[in-house]
mmCIF file of C-alpha atoms in Angstrom:
data_model
loop_
_atom_site.group_PDB
_atom_site.id
_atom_site.type_symbol
_atom_site.label_atom_id
_atom_site.label_comp_id
_atom_site.label_asym_id
_atom_site.label_seq_id
_atom_site.Cartn_x
_atom_site.Cartn_y
_atom_site.Cartn_z
ATOM 1 C CA MET A 1 80.739 10.348 -15.268
ATOM 2 C CA ARG A 2 77.461 11.940 -13.940
ATOM 3 C CA HIS A 3 75.190 13.427 -16.647
ATOM 4 C CA PRO A 4 73.936 16.858 -15.710
ATOM 5 C CA VAL A 5 70.286 17.010 -14.643
ATOM 6 C CA ASP A 6 68.041 19.519 -12.794
ATOM 7 C CA LYS A 7 66.114 17.610 -10.187
ATOM 8 C CA VAL A 8 63.778 18.168 -7.223
ATOM 9 C CA TYR A 9 61.818 16.111 -4.702
ATOM 10 C CA VAL A 10 59.056 17.587 -2.555
ATOM 11 C CA THR A 11 56.359 16.249 -0.377
ATOM 12 C CA ASP A 12 53.545 17.609 1.755
ATOM 13 C CA THR A 13 51.124 16.182 4.318
ATOM 14 C CA GLY A 14 48.273 18.264 2.736
ATOM 15 C CA ILE A 15 45.781 20.038 4.669
ATOM 16 C CA VAL A 16 43.520 17.159 6.108
ATOM 17 C CA ARG A 17 45.679 14.229 7.062
ATOM 18 C CA GLU A 18 47.762 14.367 10.230
ATOM 19 C CA HIS A 19 50.509 12.139 8.990
ATOM 20 C CA ASN A 20 52.450 11.939 5.730
ATOM 21 C CA GLU A 21 52.405 8.348 4.445
ATOM 22 C CA ASP A 22 54.280 9.315 1.283
ATOM 23 C CA ASP A 23 58.051 8.795 0.754
ATOM 24 C CA GLY A 24 60.400 9.232 -2.013
ATOM 25 C CA GLY A 25 63.505 10.744 -3.341
ATOM 26 C CA ILE A 26 66.316 11.051 -6.214
ATOM 27 C CA PHE A 27 69.436 9.130 -5.619
ATOM 28 C CA THR A 28 72.732 9.023 -7.399
ATOM 29 C CA ASN A 29 74.824 5.921 -7.743
ATOM 30 C CA GLU A 30 78.503 5.384 -8.039
ATOM 31 C CA ALA A 31 78.213 5.453 -11.875
ATOM 32 C CA GLY A 32 76.535 8.854 -11.635
ATOM 33 C CA ASP A 33 73.211 7.627 -12.807
ATOM 34 C CA TYR A 34 69.997 8.619 -10.988
ATOM 35 C CA LEU A 35 67.150 6.678 -9.405
ATOM 36 C CA ALA A 36 63.880 8.491 -8.536
ATOM 37 C CA VAL A 37 61.334 6.937 -6.316
ATOM 38 C CA VAL A 38 57.735 7.817 -5.203
ATOM 39 C CA ALA A 39 55.830 5.625 -2.777
ATOM 40 C CA ASP A 40 52.273 6.223 -1.246
ATOM 41 C CA GLY A 41 51.876 4.038 1.849
ATOM 42 C CA MET A 42 48.607 2.766 3.185
ATOM 43 C CA GLY A 43 47.412 0.919 6.385
ATOM 44 C CA GLY A 44 46.244 1.348 9.786
ATOM 45 C CA HIS A 45 48.281 2.382 12.947
ATOM 46 C CA GLN A 46 50.570 4.726 10.814
ATOM 47 C CA ALA A 47 51.928 1.478 9.100
ATOM 48 C CA GLY A 48 51.647 3.184 5.685
ATOM 49 C CA ASP A 49 54.623 5.423 6.407
ATOM 50 C CA VAL A 50 56.484 2.347 7.538
ATOM 51 C CA ALA A 51 55.932 0.536 4.252
ATOM 52 C CA SER A 52 56.807 3.508 2.028
ATOM 53 C CA ARG A 53 59.751 4.212 3.989
ATOM 54 C CA MET A 54 60.961 0.747 3.844
ATOM 55 C CA THR A 55 60.505 0.616 0.108
ATOM 56 C CA VAL A 56 62.400 3.841 -0.489
ATOM 57 C CA ASN A 57 65.188 3.084 1.811
ATOM 58 C CA LEU A 58 65.637 -0.412 0.441
ATOM 59 C CA LEU A 59 65.827 0.728 -3.033
ATOM 60 C CA ARG A 60 68.140 3.445 -2.034
ATOM 61 C CA SER A 61 70.499 1.017 -0.314
ATOM 62 C CA VAL A 62 70.924 -1.249 -3.311
ATOM 63 C CA TRP A 63 71.090 1.562 -5.810
ATOM 64 C CA GLU A 64 73.817 4.002 -4.492
ATOM 65 C CA PRO A 65 76.772 1.464 -4.464
ATOM 66 C CA ILE A 66 76.286 0.488 -8.095
ATOM 67 C CA HIS A 67 79.345 1.573 -10.244
ATOM 68 C CA GLN A 68 78.389 0.159 -13.513
ATOM 69 C CA SER A 69 75.913 1.277 -16.345
ATOM 70 C CA PHE A 70 73.002 -0.893 -17.531
ATOM 71 C CA SER A 71 71.344 -1.821 -20.847
ATOM 72 C CA VAL A 72 67.686 -1.333 -21.137
ATOM 73 C CA GLU A 73 67.074 -5.104 -20.643
ATOM 74 C CA GLU A 74 69.520 -5.203 -17.666
ATOM 75 C CA ALA A 75 67.959 -2.144 -16.147
ATOM 76 C CA GLU A 76 64.293 -3.541 -16.433
ATOM 77 C CA HIS A 77 65.520 -6.823 -14.975
ATOM 78 C CA TRP A 78 67.423 -5.207 -12.032
ATOM 79 C CA LEU A 79 64.491 -2.837 -11.124
ATOM 80 C CA LYS A 80 61.858 -5.771 -11.089
ATOM 81 C CA GLU A 81 64.040 -7.967 -9.064
ATOM 82 C CA GLN A 82 64.518 -5.221 -6.420
ATOM 83 C CA ILE A 83 60.905 -4.427 -6.230
ATOM 84 C CA ARG A 84 60.119 -8.179 -5.858
ATOM 85 C CA ASP A 85 62.659 -8.305 -2.803
ATOM 86 C CA VAL A 86 60.930 -5.085 -1.330
ATOM 87 C CA ASN A 87 57.562 -6.627 -1.705
ATOM 88 C CA ARG A 88 58.796 -9.787 0.114
ATOM 89 C CA ARG A 89 60.425 -7.770 2.979
ATOM 90 C CA VAL A 90 57.464 -5.413 3.340
ATOM 91 C CA TYR A 91 55.024 -8.526 3.261
ATOM 92 C CA GLU A 92 57.121 -10.142 6.027
ATOM 93 C CA GLN A 93 57.413 -7.205 8.108
ATOM 94 C CA ALA A 94 53.580 -6.856 8.085
ATOM 95 C CA ALA A 95 53.113 -10.402 8.940
ATOM 96 C CA SER A 96 55.457 -10.136 11.859
ATOM 97 C CA ASP A 97 53.812 -7.357 13.691
ATOM 98 C CA GLN A 98 49.938 -7.208 14.401
ATOM 99 C CA LYS A 99 50.125 -3.326 14.394
ATOM 100 C CA MET A 100 51.510 -3.468 10.750
ATOM 101 C CA ALA A 101 48.908 -6.147 9.579
ATOM 102 C CA GLY A 102 47.828 -5.134 6.027
ATOM 103 C CA MET A 103 50.267 -2.318 5.442
ATOM 104 C CA GLY A 104 51.291 -1.688 1.897
ATOM 105 C CA THR A 105 52.454 0.920 -0.476
ATOM 106 C CA THR A 106 52.404 2.143 -4.090
ATOM 107 C CA VAL A 107 55.788 2.448 -5.856
ATOM 108 C CA VAL A 108 56.983 4.202 -9.002
ATOM 109 C CA ALA A 109 60.689 4.146 -9.639
ATOM 110 C CA ALA A 110 62.695 5.321 -12.664
ATOM 111 C CA MET A 111 66.376 4.532 -13.417
ATOM 112 C CA CYS A 112 67.538 7.507 -15.276
ATOM 113 C CA MET A 113 70.526 6.667 -17.543
ATOM 114 C CA ARG A 114 72.270 8.881 -19.992
ATOM 115 C CA SER A 115 70.127 8.092 -23.079
ATOM 116 C CA PHE A 116 67.125 6.109 -21.517
ATOM 117 C CA THR A 117 65.014 5.769 -18.515
ATOM 118 C CA VAL A 118 63.454 2.402 -17.165
ATOM 119 C CA ILE A 119 60.340 2.860 -15.114
ATOM 120 C CA ALA A 120 58.608 0.280 -12.875
ATOM 121 C CA HIS A 121 55.483 0.656 -10.864
ATOM 122 C CA VAL A 122 52.909 -0.900 -8.591
ATOM 123 C CA GLY A 123 49.691 0.790 -7.838
ATOM 124 C CA ASP A 124 48.430 4.184 -8.850
ATOM 125 C CA SER A 125 51.383 6.542 -8.268
ATOM 126 C CA ARG A 126 52.427 7.740 -11.849
ATOM 127 C CA ALA A 127 55.252 8.629 -14.085
ATOM 128 C CA TYR A 128 54.864 11.149 -16.938
ATOM 129 C CA GLN A 129 57.313 11.957 -19.586
ATOM 130 C CA LEU A 130 58.146 15.570 -19.943
ATOM 131 C CA SER A 131 59.237 17.271 -23.276
ATOM 132 C CA GLU A 132 59.276 21.002 -24.384
ATOM 133 C CA TYR A 133 55.682 20.654 -25.688
ATOM 134 C CA GLU A 134 54.006 17.675 -23.984
ATOM 135 C CA LEU A 135 53.367 15.870 -20.782
ATOM 136 C CA ASN A 136 52.728 12.138 -21.534
ATOM 137 C CA LEU A 137 51.375 9.580 -19.063
ATOM 138 C CA ILE A 138 53.842 6.415 -19.199
ATOM 139 C CA THR A 139 52.141 4.334 -16.392
ATOM 140 C CA GLU A 140 48.647 2.818 -15.926
ATOM 141 C CA ASP A 141 46.906 2.936 -12.731
ATOM 142 C CA HIS A 142 46.529 -0.426 -11.016
ATOM 143 C CA SER A 143 43.262 0.718 -9.476
ATOM 144 C CA LEU A 144 39.538 -0.647 -9.524
ATOM 145 C CA VAL A 145 38.393 2.576 -11.090
ATOM 146 C CA ASN A 146 40.744 2.275 -13.877
ATOM 147 C CA GLU A 147 39.777 -1.469 -14.666
ATOM 148 C CA LEU A 148 36.074 -0.284 -14.624
ATOM 149 C CA LYS A 149 37.074 2.519 -16.933
ATOM 150 C CA LYS A 150 39.039 0.314 -19.423
ATOM 151 C CA SER A 151 36.121 -2.124 -19.594
ATOM 152 C CA GLY A 152 33.710 0.519 -20.471
ATOM 153 C CA GLN A 153 31.675 0.587 -17.113
ATOM 154 C CA LEU A 154 32.714 4.005 -16.248
ATOM 155 C CA THR A 155 33.391 7.311 -18.215
ATOM 156 C CA GLU A 156 36.330 9.446 -17.361
ATOM 157 C CA GLU A 157 33.993 11.945 -15.595
ATOM 158 C CA GLU A 158 32.417 9.209 -13.513
ATOM 159 C CA ALA A 159 35.969 7.692 -12.748
ATOM 160 C CA ASN A 160 37.143 11.075 -11.381
ATOM 161 C CA ASP A 161 34.391 11.239 -8.762
ATOM 162 C CA HIS A 162 33.939 7.409 -8.025
ATOM 163 C CA PRO A 163 33.575 6.723 -4.372
ATOM 164 C CA ARG A 164 36.039 3.854 -4.604
ATOM 165 C CA LYS A 165 38.612 5.859 -6.303
ATOM 166 C CA ASN A 166 41.333 4.745 -3.985
ATOM 167 C CA VAL A 167 40.927 1.023 -4.071
ATOM 168 C CA LEU A 168 44.176 -0.670 -5.623
ATOM 169 C CA MET A 169 44.178 -3.747 -7.552
ATOM 170 C CA ARG A 170 47.973 -4.221 -6.639
ATOM 171 C CA ALA A 171 50.292 -2.873 -4.036
ATOM 172 C CA VAL A 172 53.747 -3.531 -2.596
ATOM 173 C CA GLY A 173 53.668 -5.685 0.613
ATOM 174 C CA THR A 174 50.050 -6.766 0.837
ATOM 175 C CA GLU A 175 50.706 -10.101 -1.062
ATOM 176 C CA GLU A 176 53.586 -12.517 -1.001
ATOM 177 C CA ASN A 177 54.196 -12.062 -4.773
ATOM 178 C CA VAL A 178 53.497 -8.948 -6.782
ATOM 179 C CA ASP A 179 53.151 -8.171 -10.511
ATOM 180 C CA ILE A 180 55.279 -5.384 -11.577
ATOM 181 C CA GLU A 181 54.887 -3.265 -14.755
ATOM 182 C CA THR A 182 57.818 -1.749 -16.430
ATOM 183 C CA ALA A 183 58.360 0.620 -19.468
ATOM 184 C CA SER A 184 61.401 2.142 -21.031
ATOM 185 C CA VAL A 185 61.660 5.517 -22.876
ATOM 186 C CA GLN A 186 64.433 7.334 -24.681
ATOM 187 C CA TRP A 187 65.228 10.685 -23.343
ATOM 188 C CA GLN A 188 67.539 13.639 -24.391
ATOM 189 C CA ALA A 189 68.563 17.042 -23.234
ATOM 190 C CA GLY A 190 65.685 19.227 -22.346
ATOM 191 C CA GLU A 191 63.352 16.219 -21.511
ATOM 192 C CA GLY A 192 62.540 14.597 -18.192
ATOM 193 C CA LEU A 193 60.410 12.729 -15.935
ATOM 194 C CA LEU A 194 57.663 13.528 -13.271
ATOM 195 C CA LEU A 195 56.999 10.908 -10.625
ATOM 196 C CA CYS A 196 54.100 11.637 -8.396
ATOM 197 C CA SER A 197 51.524 10.242 -5.782
ATOM 198 C CA ASP A 198 47.737 10.472 -6.420
ATOM 199 C CA GLY A 199 47.526 13.360 -4.077
ATOM 200 C CA LEU A 200 48.760 15.427 -6.959
ATOM 201 C CA THR A 201 46.908 13.718 -9.870
ATOM 202 C CA ASN A 202 43.548 13.746 -8.076
ATOM 203 C CA LYS A 203 43.657 17.546 -8.063
ATOM 204 C CA LEU A 204 45.483 18.501 -11.324
ATOM 205 C CA ASN A 205 45.254 16.964 -14.728
ATOM 206 C CA ALA A 206 48.010 16.657 -17.115
ATOM 207 C CA ASP A 207 47.249 20.094 -18.746
ATOM 208 C CA ASN A 208 47.559 21.819 -15.289
ATOM 209 C CA ILE A 209 50.490 20.106 -14.427
ATOM 210 C CA GLN A 210 52.366 20.909 -17.684
ATOM 211 C CA GLU A 211 51.348 24.742 -17.261
ATOM 212 C CA HIS A 212 53.054 24.569 -13.791
ATOM 213 C CA LEU A 213 56.140 22.875 -15.087
ATOM 214 C CA GLN A 214 56.596 25.304 -17.885
ATOM 215 C CA ALA A 215 56.043 28.470 -15.759
ATOM 216 C CA PRO A 216 58.934 30.732 -15.123
ATOM 217 C CA GLY A 217 61.093 30.123 -12.046
ATOM 218 C CA SER A 218 63.386 27.370 -10.573
ATOM 219 C CA LEU A 219 62.262 23.788 -10.765
ATOM 220 C CA HIS A 220 62.070 23.767 -7.099
ATOM 221 C CA GLU A 221 59.643 26.754 -7.185
ATOM 222 C CA ARG A 222 57.559 25.224 -9.991
ATOM 223 C CA ALA A 223 57.309 21.847 -7.949
ATOM 224 C CA VAL A 224 56.237 23.780 -4.779
ATOM 225 C CA SER A 225 53.536 25.690 -6.822
ATOM 226 C CA LEU A 226 52.108 22.240 -7.995
ATOM 227 C CA ILE A 227 51.841 21.297 -4.182
ATOM 228 C CA HIS A 228 50.322 24.751 -3.366
ATOM 229 C CA THR A 229 47.697 24.208 -5.997
ATOM 230 C CA ALA A 230 46.779 20.793 -5.020
ATOM 231 C CA LYS A 231 46.348 22.081 -1.512
ATOM 232 C CA GLU A 232 44.293 25.031 -2.601
ATOM 233 C CA ARG A 233 41.894 22.459 -4.338
ATOM 234 C CA GLY A 234 41.190 20.566 -1.171
ATOM 235 C CA GLY A 235 44.537 18.818 -0.202
ATOM 236 C CA GLU A 236 42.820 15.875 1.345
ATOM 237 C CA ASP A 237 45.664 13.452 0.787
ATOM 238 C CA ASN A 238 49.448 13.703 1.014
ATOM 239 C CA ILE A 239 51.073 15.119 -2.205
ATOM 240 C CA THR A 240 54.502 14.021 -3.403
ATOM 241 C CA LEU A 241 56.516 14.616 -6.616
ATOM 242 C CA ALA A 242 59.894 14.084 -7.926
ATOM 243 C CA VAL A 243 61.094 15.742 -11.329
ATOM 244 C CA ILE A 244 64.262 15.101 -13.088
ATOM 245 C CA LEU A 245 65.232 16.827 -16.130
ATOM 246 C CA GLN A 246 68.202 16.240 -18.456
ATOM 247 C CA SER A 247 70.217 19.678 -18.703
ATOM 248 C CA SER A 248 69.587 21.415 -21.908
ATOM 249 C CA LEU A 249 73.298 22.370 -22.121
ATOM 250 C CA GLU A 250 75.112 20.766 -24.952
ATOM 251 C CA LYS A 251 75.769 17.161 -24.384
ATOM 252 C CA GLU A 252 79.314 16.203 -23.301
ATOM 253 C CA VAL A 253 81.532 14.511 -26.041
ATOM 254 C CA GLU A 254 81.680 10.852 -25.554
#
């Protein structure tokens, strides 16, 4: 049986770019569980939107027919295998068409079951866990700047303004094989997840994001206000976010 959630997916081109190379969505399977995905494409000749769209469509197509639940271990294995398969297909597509050479995409995906979520990611699109009081970053950016920060070569402030901030150490589709990072978190009524592209996190820090998500209004209104604020602060990149919250209504009796 489907567990009650409040969910929203919004994306915006921003105010500088001509095309939106982000993609994503929140999809329900036959078992009533949810898969949230955000992908931030890259590559010339508008190939970035091909890579992100392929990634989202392939994950959606294998998710929606599923009619059984997963354990944490099964979910981590399933999600890694699907992203490996997506990576192979995007890589092969890029190799087969000169116009798509070098295309790739980030991906952050969350399998949202009744009592836990499993997150997998490649690149610098992020997942945060939401509670009534906190917004906690679950993922770690696979970026050059983050590696330099971890090794002590950059401070947080220097990292925020670094000219090579957008250089990724990993992406889907740029190599034949990809290293995928996974995490699992327990969640309960009133808690949730935010997945987003760096078009949001380059403009708002965690405190800013939390303020918007806890503001009055519907979840859709709060998500749109995040997009609006990112655009007010420059909007140089595409901006995408998916939020999924477990209903705070009393849990159904098993």
